[in-house]
Amino acid sequence: MNIKNVEELVPEIKRRLVDYLSTQNIFPTPGKPILCFAHNENTPSMYLLDRDLVPKMYCQGSCKRSFSTFDAYAILENKNIEGDGFVQAVEDLSKRFNLSIRYGIET
């Protein structure tokens, strides 16, 4: 079985970055830096970027990385999001956001 509507789910999950972070007790707001969840730091350096309705977090500190919902999920929950891990992430995050998953048999 595979997820038939993955092309619909992935962009919707990416749009829910702020919702996901709030479940991890992280509350970013535009223009206000927070501590980067990817590395240890004492000075907040991570900002919320909201471009084209797809938010991302961007660290202006030592790692200089940007993070989608999937990246945050991988780091904060110590999950693999490569290969089958990505499929599991789509399924897990879809369920958390009450998104409808359609399953089917691969042809």
mmCIF file of the C-alpha atoms, coordinates in Angstrom:
data_MODEL
# 
_entry.id   MODEL 
# 
loop_
_atom_site.group_PDB 
_atom_site.id 
_atom_site.type_symbol 
_atom_site.label_atom_id 
_atom_site.label_alt_id 
_atom_site.label_comp_id 
_atom_site.label_asym_id 
_atom_site.label_entity_id 
_atom_site.label_seq_id 
_atom_site.pdbx_PDB_ins_code 
_atom_site.Cartn_x 
_atom_site.Cartn_y 
_atom_site.Cartn_z 
_atom_site.occupancy 
_atom_site.B_iso_or_equiv 
_atom_site.pdbx_formal_charge 
_atom_site.auth_seq_id 
_atom_site.auth_comp_id 
_atom_site.auth_asym_id 
_atom_site.auth_atom_id 
_atom_site.pdbx_PDB_model_num 
ATOM 1   C CA . MET A 1 1   ? 0.000  0.000  0.000  1.00 0.00 ? 1   MET A CA 1 
ATOM 2   C CA . ASN A 1 2   ? 1.153  3.510  -0.684 1.00 0.00 ? 2   ASN A CA 1 
ATOM 3   C CA . ILE A 1 3   ? -0.175 7.009  -0.071 1.00 0.00 ? 3   ILE A CA 1 
ATOM 4   C CA . LYS A 1 4   ? -2.002 8.046  -3.236 1.00 0.00 ? 4   LYS A CA 1 
ATOM 5   C CA . ASN A 1 5   ? -2.389 11.739 -2.388 1.00 0.00 ? 5   ASN A CA 1 
ATOM 6   C CA . VAL A 1 6   ? 1.161  12.452 -1.211 1.00 0.00 ? 6   VAL A CA 1 
ATOM 7   C CA . GLU A 1 7   ? 1.464  15.291 -3.781 1.00 0.00 ? 7   GLU A CA 1 
ATOM 8   C CA . GLU A 1 8   ? -1.404 17.080 -1.995 1.00 0.00 ? 8   GLU A CA 1 
ATOM 9   C CA . LEU A 1 9   ? -0.290 16.278 1.539  1.00 0.00 ? 9   LEU A CA 1 
ATOM 10  C CA . VAL A 1 10  ? 3.336  17.446 1.363  1.00 0.00 ? 10  VAL A CA 1 
ATOM 11  C CA . PRO A 1 11  ? 2.596  21.121 0.550  1.00 0.00 ? 11  PRO A CA 1 
ATOM 12  C CA . GLU A 1 12  ? -0.216 21.193 3.126  1.00 0.00 ? 12  GLU A CA 1 
ATOM 13  C CA . ILE A 1 13  ? 2.103  19.797 5.802  1.00 0.00 ? 13  ILE A CA 1 
ATOM 14  C CA . LYS A 1 14  ? 4.774  22.358 4.884  1.00 0.00 ? 14  LYS A CA 1 
ATOM 15  C CA . ARG A 1 15  ? 2.221  25.161 5.354  1.00 0.00 ? 15  ARG A CA 1 
ATOM 16  C CA . ARG A 1 16  ? 1.662  23.961 8.929  1.00 0.00 ? 16  ARG A CA 1 
ATOM 17  C CA . LEU A 1 17  ? 5.159  24.611 10.287 1.00 0.00 ? 17  LEU A CA 1 
ATOM 18  C CA . VAL A 1 18  ? 3.998  27.034 12.988 1.00 0.00 ? 18  VAL A CA 1 
ATOM 19  C CA . ASP A 1 19  ? 1.276  24.601 14.085 1.00 0.00 ? 19  ASP A CA 1 
ATOM 20  C CA . TYR A 1 20  ? 3.818  21.787 14.277 1.00 0.00 ? 20  TYR A CA 1 
ATOM 21  C CA . LEU A 1 21  ? 6.291  23.879 16.267 1.00 0.00 ? 21  LEU A CA 1 
ATOM 22  C CA . SER A 1 22  ? 3.585  24.846 18.753 1.00 0.00 ? 22  SER A CA 1 
ATOM 23  C CA . THR A 1 23  ? 3.097  21.129 19.522 1.00 0.00 ? 23  THR A CA 1 
ATOM 24  C CA . GLN A 1 24  ? 6.774  21.150 20.515 1.00 0.00 ? 24  GLN A CA 1 
ATOM 25  C CA . ASN A 1 25  ? 6.313  24.245 22.737 1.00 0.00 ? 25  ASN A CA 1 
ATOM 26  C CA . ILE A 1 26  ? 8.100  26.479 20.218 1.00 0.00 ? 26  ILE A CA 1 
ATOM 27  C CA . PHE A 1 27  ? 6.222  29.655 19.339 1.00 0.00 ? 27  PHE A CA 1 
ATOM 28  C CA . PRO A 1 28  ? 7.909  31.650 16.565 1.00 0.00 ? 28  PRO A CA 1 
ATOM 29  C CA . THR A 1 29  ? 6.592  35.023 15.469 1.00 0.00 ? 29  THR A CA 1 
ATOM 30  C CA . PRO A 1 30  ? 7.755  37.021 12.449 1.00 0.00 ? 30  PRO A CA 1 
ATOM 31  C CA . GLY A 1 31  ? 10.628 39.374 13.253 1.00 0.00 ? 31  GLY A CA 1 
ATOM 32  C CA . LYS A 1 32  ? 11.371 37.889 16.687 1.00 0.00 ? 32  LYS A CA 1 
ATOM 33  C CA . PRO A 1 33  ? 14.302 35.446 16.901 1.00 0.00 ? 33  PRO A CA 1 
ATOM 34  C CA . ILE A 1 34  ? 14.148 32.199 18.860 1.00 0.00 ? 34  ILE A CA 1 
ATOM 35  C CA . LEU A 1 35  ? 16.863 29.752 19.866 1.00 0.00 ? 35  LEU A CA 1 
ATOM 36  C CA . CYS A 1 36  ? 17.788 27.457 16.987 1.00 0.00 ? 36  CYS A CA 1 
ATOM 37  C CA . PHE A 1 37  ? 16.577 23.916 17.630 1.00 0.00 ? 37  PHE A CA 1 
ATOM 38  C CA . ALA A 1 38  ? 19.341 22.464 15.426 1.00 0.00 ? 38  ALA A CA 1 
ATOM 39  C CA . HIS A 1 39  ? 22.276 23.452 17.620 1.00 0.00 ? 39  HIS A CA 1 
ATOM 40  C CA . ASN A 1 40  ? 23.096 24.780 21.074 1.00 0.00 ? 40  ASN A CA 1 
ATOM 41  C CA . GLU A 1 41  ? 23.219 28.538 21.327 1.00 0.00 ? 41  GLU A CA 1 
ATOM 42  C CA . ASN A 1 42  ? 22.749 31.249 23.929 1.00 0.00 ? 42  ASN A CA 1 
ATOM 43  C CA . THR A 1 43  ? 21.618 34.032 21.627 1.00 0.00 ? 43  THR A CA 1 
ATOM 44  C CA . PRO A 1 44  ? 18.409 33.548 19.614 1.00 0.00 ? 44  PRO A CA 1 
ATOM 45  C CA . SER A 1 45  ? 19.248 33.473 15.905 1.00 0.00 ? 45  SER A CA 1 
ATOM 46  C CA . MET A 1 46  ? 16.379 31.618 14.225 1.00 0.00 ? 46  MET A CA 1 
ATOM 47  C CA . TYR A 1 47  ? 13.665 33.540 12.416 1.00 0.00 ? 47  TYR A CA 1 
ATOM 48  C CA . LEU A 1 48  ? 10.313 32.652 10.909 1.00 0.00 ? 48  LEU A CA 1 
ATOM 49  C CA . LEU A 1 49  ? 10.174 33.367 7.181  1.00 0.00 ? 49  LEU A CA 1 
ATOM 50  C CA . ASP A 1 50  ? 6.742  33.374 5.581  1.00 0.00 ? 50  ASP A CA 1 
ATOM 51  C CA . ARG A 1 51  ? 7.152  33.372 1.812  1.00 0.00 ? 51  ARG A CA 1 
ATOM 52  C CA . ASP A 1 52  ? 4.493  32.323 -0.671 1.00 0.00 ? 52  ASP A CA 1 
ATOM 53  C CA . LEU A 1 53  ? 2.343  30.941 2.162  1.00 0.00 ? 53  LEU A CA 1 
ATOM 54  C CA . VAL A 1 54  ? 4.976  28.281 2.920  1.00 0.00 ? 54  VAL A CA 1 
ATOM 55  C CA . PRO A 1 55  ? 6.718  29.221 6.160  1.00 0.00 ? 55  PRO A CA 1 
ATOM 56  C CA . LYS A 1 56  ? 10.286 28.210 6.957  1.00 0.00 ? 56  LYS A CA 1 
ATOM 57  C CA . MET A 1 57  ? 12.563 28.755 9.896  1.00 0.00 ? 57  MET A CA 1 
ATOM 58  C CA . TYR A 1 58  ? 15.976 30.199 9.096  1.00 0.00 ? 58  TYR A CA 1 
ATOM 59  C CA . CYS A 1 59  ? 18.972 30.235 11.422 1.00 0.00 ? 59  CYS A CA 1 
ATOM 60  C CA . GLN A 1 60  ? 21.211 33.265 11.031 1.00 0.00 ? 60  GLN A CA 1 
ATOM 61  C CA . GLY A 1 61  ? 23.578 31.836 13.628 1.00 0.00 ? 61  GLY A CA 1 
ATOM 62  C CA . SER A 1 62  ? 26.216 29.176 13.248 1.00 0.00 ? 62  SER A CA 1 
ATOM 63  C CA . CYS A 1 63  ? 24.318 26.643 11.123 1.00 0.00 ? 63  CYS A CA 1 
ATOM 64  C CA . LYS A 1 64  ? 22.827 29.055 8.519  1.00 0.00 ? 64  LYS A CA 1 
ATOM 65  C CA . ARG A 1 65  ? 20.177 26.456 7.616  1.00 0.00 ? 65  ARG A CA 1 
ATOM 66  C CA . SER A 1 66  ? 16.529 26.775 6.696  1.00 0.00 ? 66  SER A CA 1 
ATOM 67  C CA . PHE A 1 67  ? 13.947 24.338 8.026  1.00 0.00 ? 67  PHE A CA 1 
ATOM 68  C CA . SER A 1 68  ? 10.582 23.130 6.734  1.00 0.00 ? 68  SER A CA 1 
ATOM 69  C CA . THR A 1 69  ? 8.006  21.264 8.793  1.00 0.00 ? 69  THR A CA 1 
ATOM 70  C CA . PHE A 1 70  ? 9.685  18.000 7.799  1.00 0.00 ? 70  PHE A CA 1 
ATOM 71  C CA . ASP A 1 71  ? 13.144 19.251 8.831  1.00 0.00 ? 71  ASP A CA 1 
ATOM 72  C CA . ALA A 1 72  ? 11.833 20.412 12.206 1.00 0.00 ? 72  ALA A CA 1 
ATOM 73  C CA . TYR A 1 73  ? 10.085 17.061 12.721 1.00 0.00 ? 73  TYR A CA 1 
ATOM 74  C CA . ALA A 1 74  ? 13.312 15.191 11.921 1.00 0.00 ? 74  ALA A CA 1 
ATOM 75  C CA . ILE A 1 75  ? 15.386 17.239 14.357 1.00 0.00 ? 75  ILE A CA 1 
ATOM 76  C CA . LEU A 1 76  ? 12.926 17.699 17.208 1.00 0.00 ? 76  LEU A CA 1 
ATOM 77  C CA . GLU A 1 77  ? 11.714 14.102 17.210 1.00 0.00 ? 77  GLU A CA 1 
ATOM 78  C CA . ASN A 1 78  ? 14.938 12.465 16.068 1.00 0.00 ? 78  ASN A CA 1 
ATOM 79  C CA . LYS A 1 79  ? 13.275 10.941 12.993 1.00 0.00 ? 79  LYS A CA 1 
ATOM 80  C CA . ASN A 1 80  ? 14.705 9.879  9.651  1.00 0.00 ? 80  ASN A CA 1 
ATOM 81  C CA . ILE A 1 81  ? 12.928 11.598 6.757  1.00 0.00 ? 81  ILE A CA 1 
ATOM 82  C CA . GLU A 1 82  ? 14.800 9.895  3.924  1.00 0.00 ? 82  GLU A CA 1 
ATOM 83  C CA . GLY A 1 83  ? 13.242 7.136  1.784  1.00 0.00 ? 83  GLY A CA 1 
ATOM 84  C CA . ASP A 1 84  ? 10.667 5.139  3.743  1.00 0.00 ? 84  ASP A CA 1 
ATOM 85  C CA . GLY A 1 85  ? 11.207 7.549  6.638  1.00 0.00 ? 85  GLY A CA 1 
ATOM 86  C CA . PHE A 1 86  ? 9.725  10.337 4.517  1.00 0.00 ? 86  PHE A CA 1 
ATOM 87  C CA . VAL A 1 87  ? 6.608  8.263  3.818  1.00 0.00 ? 87  VAL A CA 1 
ATOM 88  C CA . GLN A 1 88  ? 6.301  7.622  7.564  1.00 0.00 ? 88  GLN A CA 1 
ATOM 89  C CA . ALA A 1 89  ? 6.715  11.346 8.252  1.00 0.00 ? 89  ALA A CA 1 
ATOM 90  C CA . VAL A 1 90  ? 3.958  12.212 5.764  1.00 0.00 ? 90  VAL A CA 1 
ATOM 91  C CA . GLU A 1 91  ? 1.677  9.675  7.396  1.00 0.00 ? 91  GLU A CA 1 
ATOM 92  C CA . ASP A 1 92  ? 2.490  10.754 10.957 1.00 0.00 ? 92  ASP A CA 1 
ATOM 93  C CA . LEU A 1 93  ? 2.185  14.488 10.312 1.00 0.00 ? 93  LEU A CA 1 
ATOM 94  C CA . SER A 1 94  ? -0.979 14.049 8.232  1.00 0.00 ? 94  SER A CA 1 
ATOM 95  C CA . LYS A 1 95  ? -2.613 12.247 11.133 1.00 0.00 ? 95  LYS A CA 1 
ATOM 96  C CA . ARG A 1 96  ? -1.532 14.940 13.590 1.00 0.00 ? 96  ARG A CA 1 
ATOM 97  C CA . PHE A 1 97  ? -3.086 17.636 11.411 1.00 0.00 ? 97  PHE A CA 1 
ATOM 98  C CA . ASN A 1 98  ? -6.191 15.551 10.645 1.00 0.00 ? 98  ASN A CA 1 
ATOM 99  C CA . LEU A 1 99  ? -5.423 15.511 6.933  1.00 0.00 ? 99  LEU A CA 1 
ATOM 100 C CA . SER A 1 100 ? -7.123 12.814 4.895  1.00 0.00 ? 100 SER A CA 1 
ATOM 101 C CA . ILE A 1 101 ? -4.738 10.126 3.637  1.00 0.00 ? 101 ILE A CA 1 
ATOM 102 C CA . ARG A 1 102 ? -5.802 8.047  0.654  1.00 0.00 ? 102 ARG A CA 1 
ATOM 103 C CA . TYR A 1 103 ? -4.093 4.682  0.372  1.00 0.00 ? 103 TYR A CA 1 
ATOM 104 C CA . GLY A 1 104 ? -3.815 2.519  -2.706 1.00 0.00 ? 104 GLY A CA 1 
ATOM 105 C CA . ILE A 1 105 ? -1.881 -0.311 -4.222 1.00 0.00 ? 105 ILE A CA 1 
ATOM 106 C CA . GLU A 1 106 ? 1.144  0.603  -6.273 1.00 0.00 ? 106 GLU A CA 1 
ATOM 107 C CA . THR A 1 107 ? 0.644  -0.277 -9.942 1.00 0.00 ? 107 THR A CA 1 
# 
